[in-house]
Each structure stands twice: as C-alpha cells, then as structure tokens.
C-alpha cells in the first residue's frame, strides 16, 4: 500500500468514526455511466496511444459506477470506479478507483472534501469520464493531455460567494499521487512507462451567471519525483567530436535531477452566442528547466448549436512547444561508429530513443462532429478529425513530419 492509498484509508476510517454516532439514517444513491467508442485513422502509426488504421475500441471505451452516501446535511461520501484502458501499460483494461472522498459542508458557502479527487482547472475535468455530459466525441487531446492533474489523494476546500447575478467559487487544493508517464522509444520500437511521485496543489476560480456563462482561471504547481533515472530526465550530456560534430555520452547521457517543478495555468470560458454555444480553453504547462519536457502551450475553440436532439459542432485545437532546440540538437547528434557495424546499429537505436522521449509537440486539429441525444441520459456521437503534424508531435508513436492524419470516431454514451 503506497502513501496515497494509506491516506485514503485513514480518511475514510476517520470519517466513519466521526459520522457514525450522529448519523441516524444514511441515504444511498448510485449511478452507472459509460462509453462504447470506436476509432480508426488513415495512418498505421498509433495516435493517442491506441488509434491507427486497424481501428480500436480501447481509446474511448469505459464503464463506470458511482455510489453516494449522505449521512446528514453536513456529511457525505462517494466512491467512483471505472473499468478502462490501463494508465500504466498498453493493450490492457483494468479497474481504476476515482472520486473516493468524504465531504463536509459546515455552511452553504463552504465545502471541504478529503480523499481521491481530480485536481486542476479545465472546464470538463471533473466529468471527463462521463461522455454523455458533453457533445464532442472526445475532449481535445491537445489541451487535456498535459494540462490536468487527475486522481490526487488529498484535500480540497471551496468557498462560494453570490455576487448579484453571478456565483464566484474559489477552490484551493493539495494532494499527492503516483503517476505513470508513457514514452514511445522509436529506436527500439516499443512503449515504456515510467513512474513518479507527484505532489501538488493550487487555486482555481470559477465565475458563473444564470445565462449559462462560465469563466474559469486556475494555477497549479506540482513537484515531480521520478522513481527512475530513465524516461524522466532533465539534462543532456553532449560530447564534441570535432569539426562541429557531437554525440551523446552512451554511458550516462543525462545529468539526473531527482525532483523538478511544473507550473500549469488554466483559462477557460463557455458562453452562449445567439443560438450557438462557444467554448474556449487554454493552458500553459511550464516545467522548471527540464530539457526533456520543454514549455508547452495549448488551446482550443469550439462552436456548437443545438437542433432538437442534434448538436453539431466544429472545434479547432492546437499545441506547440516553446522551442524545439533541444530535440533538434539531439536529432542532430552524430553516430561515432563505422556505418553498418553492430556498434553503429546499437547507437542509432539509442540516439533515436533519446530523441523520442522528449515531450515536444507541434500539431493542430480540426474536429467536425455531432451528437444525437436519444434521451437526456443517452447520446450517440460521430466525428471526423484531421490532425496536422508540424515538425514533431509526441502524441504519435513514430516519426511523422508535416503530414495530415484523419481520424473517424463513433460512440454510444450513457449515464443512468
């Protein structure tokens, strides 16, 4: 049992001891939700881990259940479990514990939650797994890949103010998790997962009116402590060869730092514009001097309109890294061995692996799709997405440069 699991157990046991003597009757409720989704692209290189020209159900499909317990007007608890693609290995499905918490409301304008929470400042982060709650086939990966802190074990405190026609909520949070980072090593042609202990928190402010307009701004800071020197690497050791050429030290190419810090900024707005609904989100992911993970910026804008049960939409999303200099320099390293020799083949694979672990992105996507509400609790979604890769995108398991990839998606989403 790791420290996060221990924290959840202690919190739930403590809450049970506190609540039980005062709870006369417990009101239980439960719900189920899920997505059965298929996706296929016109490219054999995998995109977003699972999507290629063979088609897949792994990318979007999941099943989930939630149990809520209300002890009294102040105390409540909930637990949510999903069955979905594993976050620490490819081509595996496993159960995942989410949203397991105790909440305490000492007054109408205060809410304290302790347990497993989803921290971060994206508009749809807390309902990300419940596909029936939004109309896009999937939320733009350009923004939702790097910008969220999911499944932290910790505490969240929310204060709410009513200001005329507006409601303002300020949420402060702190937590910890064990996170798995996936990289695809192009030289050895395989994915690898590297774990790290992550501790972080921040502030998120949300302003809403009664005309379905939402503004959100947030900041999170996380300290990442890798459990291995591989994969999560901070500095590169370039060795000059003379004549302007250089290579990487084949023994220890990285000056390893045990911990580094990442600041993430969130900005989102959703508002009606005549008969249309406009949704915009932007993020900045700012690591502290980590060459293998440069600064990344992302955003999207989506326009949708409801026609009875149909809601067509068009979305444009983009992500870019603040300079690809380190990646370009690694790609430009010279293999010092005789071409064709066994040492040269090993060195070629090694240099390709080193370059591919660098989390750099230069891509944009246009999504055209629609949802159809069979009932308020059931939706069918269809989407065509064209993604343009510039110089490099780490979302693809291989080298694609200045190419377009088209993805087709169809899903059935429900919540009962």
Short mmCIF file of C-alpha atoms in Angstrom, two decimals:
data_model
loop_
_atom_site.label_atom_id
_atom_site.label_comp_id
_atom_site.label_asym_id
_atom_site.label_seq_id
_atom_site.Cartn_x
_atom_site.Cartn_y
_atom_site.Cartn_z
CA UNK A 1 0.00 0.00 0.00
CA UNK A 2 1.54 3.31 -1.10
CA UNK A 3 1.23 6.63 0.72
CA UNK A 4 -1.77 7.76 -1.34
CA UNK A 5 -3.74 4.59 -0.61
CA UNK A 6 -2.84 4.87 3.05
CA UNK A 7 -4.13 8.44 3.12
CA UNK A 8 -7.48 7.42 1.60
CA UNK A 9 -7.90 4.58 4.09
CA UNK A 10 -7.10 6.81 7.08
CA UNK A 11 -9.51 9.49 5.87
CA UNK A 12 -12.39 7.06 5.34
CA UNK A 13 -11.85 5.36 8.69
CA UNK A 14 -11.66 8.70 10.49
CA UNK A 15 -14.80 9.93 8.75
CA UNK A 16 -16.63 6.77 9.72
CA UNK A 17 -15.72 7.26 13.38
CA UNK A 18 -16.81 10.90 13.32
CA UNK A 19 -20.02 10.45 11.35
CA UNK A 20 -21.41 7.19 12.74
CA UNK A 21 -22.50 8.41 16.20
CA UNK A 22 -24.52 11.29 14.71
CA UNK A 23 -25.93 9.59 11.63
CA UNK A 24 -29.47 8.34 12.18
CA UNK A 25 -30.09 7.19 8.63
CA UNK A 26 -27.92 7.06 5.58
CA UNK A 27 -29.35 7.95 2.17
CA UNK A 28 -27.66 5.91 -0.55
CA UNK A 29 -27.79 6.56 -4.26
CA UNK A 30 -25.93 5.02 -7.16
CA UNK A 31 -25.35 5.63 -10.85
CA UNK A 32 -23.69 3.98 -13.81
CA UNK A 33 -22.11 5.52 -16.87
CA UNK A 34 -20.02 4.53 -19.80
CA UNK A 35 -18.89 4.92 -23.38
CA UNK A 36 -18.63 2.31 -26.10
CA UNK A 37 -16.44 4.02 -28.66
CA UNK A 38 -14.68 3.00 -31.85
CA UNK A 39 -11.97 4.99 -33.62
CA UNK A 40 -9.90 4.44 -36.75
CA UNK A 41 -7.36 6.58 -38.62
CA UNK A 42 -5.73 6.51 -42.04
CA UNK A 43 -2.22 6.13 -40.55
CA UNK A 44 -0.51 2.89 -39.35
CA UNK A 45 1.44 4.84 -36.71
CA UNK A 46 -0.54 4.90 -33.48
CA UNK A 47 -2.07 8.18 -32.33
CA UNK A 48 -3.08 8.91 -28.73
CA UNK A 49 -1.64 5.50 -27.82
CA UNK A 50 -4.37 3.36 -29.44
CA UNK A 51 -5.70 4.82 -32.70
CA UNK A 52 -4.34 3.53 -36.03
CA UNK A 53 -5.63 2.23 -39.37
CA UNK A 54 -6.63 -1.10 -37.79
CA UNK A 55 -9.26 0.56 -35.61
CA UNK A 56 -9.71 0.30 -31.85
CA UNK A 57 -12.25 0.29 -29.05
CA UNK A 58 -9.54 0.92 -26.43
CA UNK A 59 -9.18 4.69 -26.84
CA UNK A 60 -12.66 5.82 -25.78
CA UNK A 61 -14.49 2.87 -24.22
CA UNK A 62 -15.05 2.67 -20.48
CA UNK A 63 -17.60 1.59 -17.89
CA UNK A 64 -18.09 3.28 -14.55
CA UNK A 65 -20.16 3.20 -11.40
CA UNK A 66 -20.62 5.62 -8.54
CA UNK A 67 -22.03 5.19 -5.04
CA UNK A 68 -23.04 8.20 -2.95
CA UNK A 69 -23.94 8.22 0.74
CA UNK A 70 -25.49 11.18 2.54
CA UNK A 71 -25.22 10.96 6.32
CA UNK A 72 -26.78 14.31 7.21
CA UNK A 73 -26.87 17.89 5.92
CA UNK A 74 -23.15 18.34 6.55
CA UNK A 75 -21.53 14.97 5.86
CA UNK A 76 -21.49 12.84 2.71
CA UNK A 77 -19.24 10.34 0.96
CA UNK A 78 -18.87 8.96 -2.54
CA UNK A 79 -16.82 6.45 -4.46
CA UNK A 80 -16.40 6.04 -8.21
CA UNK A 81 -14.80 3.12 -10.05
CA UNK A 82 -14.11 2.82 -13.78
CA UNK A 83 -13.10 -0.06 -16.00
CA UNK A 84 -10.98 1.36 -18.80
CA UNK A 85 -7.63 1.21 -20.57
CA UNK A 86 -4.77 0.96 -18.10
CA UNK A 87 -2.75 4.06 -17.36
CA UNK A 88 0.49 2.09 -16.90
CA UNK A 89 0.58 -0.48 -19.73
CA UNK A 90 -0.65 -0.78 -23.30
CA UNK A 91 -3.48 -3.01 -24.50
CA UNK A 92 -4.76 -3.76 -21.02
CA UNK A 93 -8.04 -2.96 -19.30
CA UNK A 94 -8.14 -2.59 -15.54
CA UNK A 95 -10.34 -1.10 -12.81
CA UNK A 96 -9.38 2.33 -11.52
CA UNK A 97 -10.50 3.97 -8.29
CA UNK A 98 -11.63 7.58 -8.74
CA UNK A 99 -13.52 10.17 -6.74
CA UNK A 100 -13.41 8.31 -3.43
CA UNK A 101 -13.90 11.02 -0.84
CA UNK A 102 -15.64 12.32 2.24
CA UNK A 103 -17.20 15.78 2.01
CA UNK A 104 -18.13 18.14 4.81
CA UNK A 105 -20.27 21.26 4.33
CA UNK A 106 -20.13 23.36 7.53
CA UNK A 107 -22.21 26.07 5.83
CA UNK A 108 -23.90 26.55 2.47
CA UNK A 109 -20.96 28.53 1.11
CA UNK A 110 -18.19 26.18 2.30
CA UNK A 111 -17.29 22.69 1.07
CA UNK A 112 -14.38 20.55 2.31
CA UNK A 113 -13.51 17.32 0.52
CA UNK A 114 -10.86 14.79 1.53
CA UNK A 115 -9.84 11.65 -0.35
CA UNK A 116 -9.21 10.89 -4.01
CA UNK A 117 -10.01 13.96 -6.09
CA UNK A 118 -9.47 15.26 -9.61
CA UNK A 119 -7.49 18.48 -9.28
CA UNK A 120 -6.95 21.06 -11.98
CA UNK A 121 -8.77 23.85 -13.75
CA UNK A 122 -10.24 22.55 -17.01
CA UNK A 123 -13.96 23.07 -17.65
CA UNK A 124 -14.80 19.38 -18.16
CA UNK A 125 -12.12 17.84 -15.98
CA UNK A 126 -14.40 16.58 -13.24
CA UNK A 127 -16.84 14.98 -15.69
CA UNK A 128 -14.21 13.84 -18.20
CA UNK A 129 -15.16 10.14 -17.94
CA UNK A 130 -18.90 10.77 -18.34
CA UNK A 131 -19.16 11.27 -22.09
CA UNK A 132 -22.89 11.97 -22.06
CA UNK A 133 -22.25 15.30 -20.29
CA UNK A 134 -20.60 16.96 -23.32
CA UNK A 135 -21.20 16.86 -27.08
CA UNK A 136 -17.70 16.43 -28.52
CA UNK A 137 -16.71 12.86 -29.34
CA UNK A 138 -13.69 13.37 -27.11
CA UNK A 139 -12.32 16.45 -25.42
CA UNK A 140 -9.37 17.95 -27.37
CA UNK A 141 -6.27 15.96 -26.55
CA UNK A 142 -4.09 18.96 -27.28
CA UNK A 143 -5.37 20.55 -24.05
CA UNK A 144 -6.46 17.58 -21.94
CA UNK A 145 -3.28 15.51 -22.32
CA UNK A 146 -0.83 17.60 -20.30
CA UNK A 147 -2.91 20.19 -18.50
CA UNK A 148 -4.78 18.21 -15.86
CA UNK A 149 -3.88 16.66 -12.55
CA UNK A 150 -6.03 13.57 -12.18
CA UNK A 151 -6.75 11.33 -9.23
CA UNK A 152 -4.81 13.06 -6.49
CA UNK A 153 -5.19 11.88 -2.90
CA UNK A 154 -5.57 14.96 -0.79
CA UNK A 155 -7.87 17.77 0.29
CA UNK A 156 -9.92 20.45 -1.47
CA UNK A 157 -11.55 23.48 0.19
CA UNK A 158 -14.13 25.54 -1.74
CA UNK A 159 -15.64 28.91 -0.79
CA UNK A 160 -18.61 30.32 -2.73
CA UNK A 161 -19.92 33.89 -2.96
CA UNK A 162 -23.15 35.13 -4.57
CA UNK A 163 -22.46 38.46 -6.27
CA UNK A 164 -25.59 39.85 -7.89
CA UNK A 165 -26.31 37.69 -10.93
CA UNK A 166 -23.05 35.81 -10.53
CA UNK A 167 -21.71 32.99 -8.39
CA UNK A 168 -17.99 33.00 -7.63
CA UNK A 169 -16.25 29.88 -6.33
CA UNK A 170 -12.63 29.67 -5.20
CA UNK A 171 -11.15 26.21 -4.78
CA UNK A 172 -7.82 25.52 -3.06
CA UNK A 173 -6.39 22.02 -3.19
CA UNK A 174 -3.39 19.91 -2.26
CA UNK A 175 -2.63 16.25 -2.89
CA UNK A 176 -0.26 13.50 -3.97
CA UNK A 177 -0.29 10.65 -6.48
CA UNK A 178 1.85 8.05 -8.22
CA UNK A 179 1.70 8.93 -11.92
CA UNK A 180 2.82 6.86 -14.89
CA UNK A 181 4.36 8.63 -17.88
CA UNK A 182 4.35 6.90 -21.24
CA UNK A 183 7.01 7.39 -23.90
CA UNK A 184 7.40 5.59 -27.20
CA UNK A 185 11.03 4.78 -27.95
CA UNK A 186 11.41 4.97 -31.71
CA UNK A 187 14.82 3.29 -31.84
CA UNK A 188 13.73 0.10 -30.09
CA UNK A 189 10.14 0.47 -31.40
CA UNK A 190 8.37 -0.01 -28.08
CA UNK A 191 6.47 1.99 -25.47
CA UNK A 192 7.74 2.35 -21.92
CA UNK A 193 6.11 3.60 -18.74
CA UNK A 194 7.98 5.47 -16.02
CA UNK A 195 6.51 6.20 -12.63
CA UNK A 196 6.96 9.28 -10.47
CA UNK A 197 5.69 10.51 -7.12
CA UNK A 198 3.83 13.76 -7.70
CA UNK A 199 2.86 16.29 -5.03
CA UNK A 200 0.96 19.43 -5.86
CA UNK A 201 -1.94 21.79 -5.49
CA UNK A 202 -3.18 25.21 -6.42
CA UNK A 203 -6.10 27.60 -6.77
CA UNK A 204 -8.99 27.63 -9.25
CA UNK A 205 -11.56 30.44 -9.52
CA UNK A 206 -14.90 29.91 -11.31
CA UNK A 207 -17.41 32.64 -12.12
CA UNK A 208 -20.89 31.70 -13.37
CA UNK A 209 -24.05 33.61 -14.20
CA UNK A 210 -27.58 32.35 -14.75
CA UNK A 211 -27.35 32.55 -18.56
CA UNK A 212 -25.04 29.52 -18.90
CA UNK A 213 -21.83 31.56 -18.99
CA UNK A 214 -18.78 30.22 -17.17
CA UNK A 215 -15.34 31.79 -16.69
CA UNK A 216 -12.51 29.85 -15.09
CA UNK A 217 -8.93 30.67 -14.22
CA UNK A 218 -6.55 28.44 -12.32
CA UNK A 219 -2.96 27.79 -11.33
CA UNK A 220 -1.41 24.54 -10.16
CA UNK A 221 2.11 23.73 -9.08
CA UNK A 222 3.43 20.17 -8.87
CA UNK A 223 6.72 18.65 -7.72
CA UNK A 224 7.62 15.53 -9.71
CA UNK A 225 10.00 12.98 -8.21
CA UNK A 226 10.81 10.24 -10.77
CA UNK A 227 11.28 6.73 -9.45
CA UNK A 228 13.98 6.02 -12.06
CA UNK A 229 16.64 7.93 -13.97
CA UNK A 230 15.14 6.70 -17.25
CA UNK A 231 12.34 8.46 -19.07
CA UNK A 232 12.03 11.49 -16.79
CA UNK A 233 15.37 13.12 -17.50
CA UNK A 234 16.47 16.69 -17.02
CA UNK A 235 19.78 17.36 -18.76
CA UNK A 236 21.73 16.01 -21.74
CA UNK A 237 25.46 15.41 -21.89
CA UNK A 238 26.67 16.39 -25.37
CA UNK A 239 30.22 15.35 -26.30
CA UNK A 240 32.14 17.23 -29.05
CA UNK A 241 33.70 15.11 -31.78
CA UNK A 242 35.47 17.91 -33.63
CA UNK A 243 34.63 19.57 -36.88
CA UNK A 244 31.36 20.86 -35.47
CA UNK A 245 30.07 17.35 -34.82
CA UNK A 246 28.96 15.97 -31.45
CA UNK A 247 27.35 12.94 -29.92
CA UNK A 248 25.75 11.90 -26.61
CA UNK A 249 27.59 10.10 -23.86
CA UNK A 250 26.48 6.46 -24.33
CA UNK A 251 27.01 5.64 -20.66
CA UNK A 252 25.20 8.46 -18.91
CA UNK A 253 23.67 10.94 -21.35
CA UNK A 254 21.66 12.74 -18.71
CA UNK A 255 22.56 14.75 -15.66
CA UNK A 256 19.74 13.37 -13.49
CA UNK A 257 17.80 15.60 -11.13
CA UNK A 258 15.66 13.81 -8.60
CA UNK A 259 12.85 16.39 -8.45
CA UNK A 260 11.58 19.14 -10.70
CA UNK A 261 8.66 21.54 -10.57
CA UNK A 262 5.90 22.21 -13.09
CA UNK A 263 3.58 25.23 -13.06
CA UNK A 264 0.33 24.93 -15.01
CA UNK A 265 -2.00 27.82 -15.85
CA UNK A 266 -5.62 27.34 -16.94
CA UNK A 267 -8.03 29.72 -18.64
CA UNK A 268 -11.49 28.73 -19.86
CA UNK A 269 -14.77 30.34 -20.89
CA UNK A 270 -18.08 28.98 -22.13
CA UNK A 271 -20.90 31.29 -23.21
CA UNK A 272 -23.97 31.45 -25.48
CA UNK A 273 -23.70 33.50 -28.67
CA UNK A 274 -27.16 33.79 -30.12
CA UNK A 275 -28.25 30.22 -30.86
CA UNK A 276 -24.66 28.95 -30.59
CA UNK A 277 -22.53 27.84 -27.65
CA UNK A 278 -18.87 28.88 -27.65
CA UNK A 279 -16.30 27.02 -25.56
CA UNK A 280 -12.65 28.10 -25.31
CA UNK A 281 -9.85 26.77 -23.14
CA UNK A 282 -6.14 27.46 -22.98
CA UNK A 283 -3.30 26.15 -20.87
CA UNK A 284 0.38 26.75 -20.31
CA UNK A 285 2.49 23.89 -18.89
CA UNK A 286 5.75 25.34 -17.58
CA UNK A 287 8.38 22.90 -16.27
CA UNK A 288 11.30 24.36 -14.35
CA UNK A 289 14.43 23.90 -16.52
CA UNK A 290 13.63 20.37 -17.71
CA UNK A 291 15.14 19.87 -21.16
CA UNK A 292 13.26 16.63 -21.83
CA UNK A 293 9.94 18.40 -21.12
CA UNK A 294 10.01 21.96 -22.50
CA UNK A 295 7.30 24.55 -22.01
CA UNK A 296 4.08 23.66 -23.81
CA UNK A 297 1.10 25.84 -24.70
CA UNK A 298 -2.27 24.62 -25.92
CA UNK A 299 -5.78 25.86 -26.59
CA UNK A 300 -8.98 25.16 -28.45
CA UNK A 301 -12.18 26.90 -29.51
CA UNK A 302 -15.40 25.02 -30.17
CA UNK A 303 -18.66 26.24 -31.69
CA UNK A 304 -21.85 24.20 -31.38
CA UNK A 305 -25.56 24.62 -31.96
CA UNK A 306 -28.48 22.54 -30.78
CA UNK A 307 -31.17 21.45 -33.28
CA UNK A 308 -33.71 19.50 -31.25
CA UNK A 309 -31.85 16.25 -30.46
CA UNK A 310 -28.87 17.04 -32.73
CA UNK A 311 -25.89 19.14 -31.64
CA UNK A 312 -23.34 19.59 -34.42
CA UNK A 313 -20.01 21.25 -33.58
CA UNK A 314 -16.72 22.34 -35.07
CA UNK A 315 -13.56 22.56 -32.96
CA UNK A 316 -10.04 23.82 -33.64
CA UNK A 317 -7.24 22.84 -31.25
CA UNK A 318 -3.51 23.50 -31.23
CA UNK A 319 -0.50 22.63 -29.09
CA UNK A 320 3.07 23.82 -29.51
CA UNK A 321 6.31 23.66 -27.57
CA UNK A 322 8.29 26.78 -26.77
CA UNK A 323 11.22 25.94 -28.99
CA UNK A 324 12.32 22.56 -30.27
CA UNK A 325 16.01 23.40 -29.87
CA UNK A 326 16.94 20.54 -27.55
CA UNK A 327 15.07 17.99 -29.64
CA UNK A 328 16.69 19.29 -32.83
CA UNK A 329 20.12 19.10 -31.20
CA UNK A 330 19.57 15.51 -30.07
CA UNK A 331 18.33 14.60 -33.56
CA UNK A 332 21.49 16.17 -34.97
CA UNK A 333 23.88 14.10 -32.86
CA UNK A 334 26.43 12.06 -34.82
CA UNK A 335 26.79 8.31 -34.58
CA UNK A 336 30.56 7.96 -33.93
CA UNK A 337 30.78 4.33 -35.08
CA UNK A 338 31.51 2.89 -38.52
CA UNK A 339 28.27 2.76 -40.57
CA UNK A 340 26.84 -0.74 -40.73
CA UNK A 341 28.81 -2.04 -37.76
CA UNK A 342 26.98 -3.66 -34.80
CA UNK A 343 28.02 -0.71 -32.61
CA UNK A 344 26.54 1.73 -35.13
CA UNK A 345 23.20 -0.09 -35.20
CA UNK A 346 23.02 0.00 -31.41
CA UNK A 347 24.00 3.67 -31.35
CA UNK A 348 21.37 4.55 -33.99
CA UNK A 349 18.64 2.96 -31.88
CA UNK A 350 20.00 4.63 -28.78
CA UNK A 351 20.04 8.12 -30.32
CA UNK A 352 16.51 7.65 -31.68
CA UNK A 353 15.30 6.56 -28.23
CA UNK A 354 16.85 9.59 -26.57
CA UNK A 355 15.17 11.97 -29.03
CA UNK A 356 11.76 10.30 -28.81
CA UNK A 357 11.42 10.64 -25.02
CA UNK A 358 11.46 14.44 -25.34
CA UNK A 359 7.88 15.64 -24.86
CA UNK A 360 7.63 18.17 -27.68
CA UNK A 361 4.50 18.95 -29.69
CA UNK A 362 3.80 20.85 -32.88
CA UNK A 363 0.32 19.90 -34.06
CA UNK A 364 -3.18 21.22 -34.64
CA UNK A 365 -6.55 19.52 -35.19
CA UNK A 366 -9.88 20.37 -36.75
CA UNK A 367 -12.84 18.34 -35.48
CA UNK A 368 -16.23 18.23 -37.20
CA UNK A 369 -18.86 16.17 -35.44
CA UNK A 370 -22.28 15.86 -33.93
CA UNK A 371 -24.06 14.28 -31.01
CA UNK A 372 -27.59 12.87 -31.07
CA UNK A 373 -29.48 12.69 -27.78
CA UNK A 374 -31.56 9.52 -27.79
CA UNK A 375 -32.70 10.50 -24.30
CA UNK A 376 -31.27 13.00 -21.79
CA UNK A 377 -29.13 10.12 -20.48
CA UNK A 378 -28.00 8.63 -23.81
CA UNK A 379 -26.03 10.10 -26.71
CA UNK A 380 -24.58 8.86 -29.95
CA UNK A 381 -21.56 10.82 -31.18
CA UNK A 382 -19.78 10.85 -34.53
CA UNK A 383 -16.71 12.85 -35.52
CA UNK A 384 -14.15 13.35 -38.28
CA UNK A 385 -10.86 14.85 -37.09
CA UNK A 386 -7.92 15.96 -39.21
CA UNK A 387 -4.66 16.45 -37.34
CA UNK A 388 -1.72 18.28 -38.90
CA UNK A 389 1.72 17.43 -37.54
CA UNK A 390 4.37 20.06 -37.96
CA UNK A 391 7.96 19.25 -37.10
CA UNK A 392 7.20 16.79 -34.30
CA UNK A 393 4.38 15.50 -32.07
CA UNK A 394 4.97 13.12 -29.17
CA UNK A 395 1.31 12.02 -29.38
CA UNK A 396 2.30 9.73 -32.27
CA UNK A 397 4.25 6.50 -31.78
CA UNK A 398 6.76 7.23 -34.51
CA UNK A 399 8.16 9.87 -36.77
CA UNK A 400 5.61 11.95 -38.68
CA UNK A 401 6.64 15.33 -40.06
CA UNK A 402 4.48 17.82 -41.97
CA UNK A 403 1.68 15.31 -42.52
CA UNK A 404 -2.08 15.16 -42.02
CA UNK A 405 -3.82 12.28 -40.24
CA UNK A 406 -7.58 11.78 -40.40
CA UNK A 407 -9.42 10.02 -37.56
CA UNK A 408 -13.02 8.76 -37.60
CA UNK A 409 -14.87 8.19 -34.31
CA UNK A 410 -18.28 6.76 -33.37
CA UNK A 411 -19.51 6.22 -29.82
CA UNK A 412 -22.52 5.45 -27.66
CA UNK A 413 -22.54 7.26 -24.29
CA UNK A 414 -24.88 6.71 -21.36
CA UNK A 415 -25.48 7.55 -17.72
CA UNK A 416 -28.21 6.02 -15.55
#
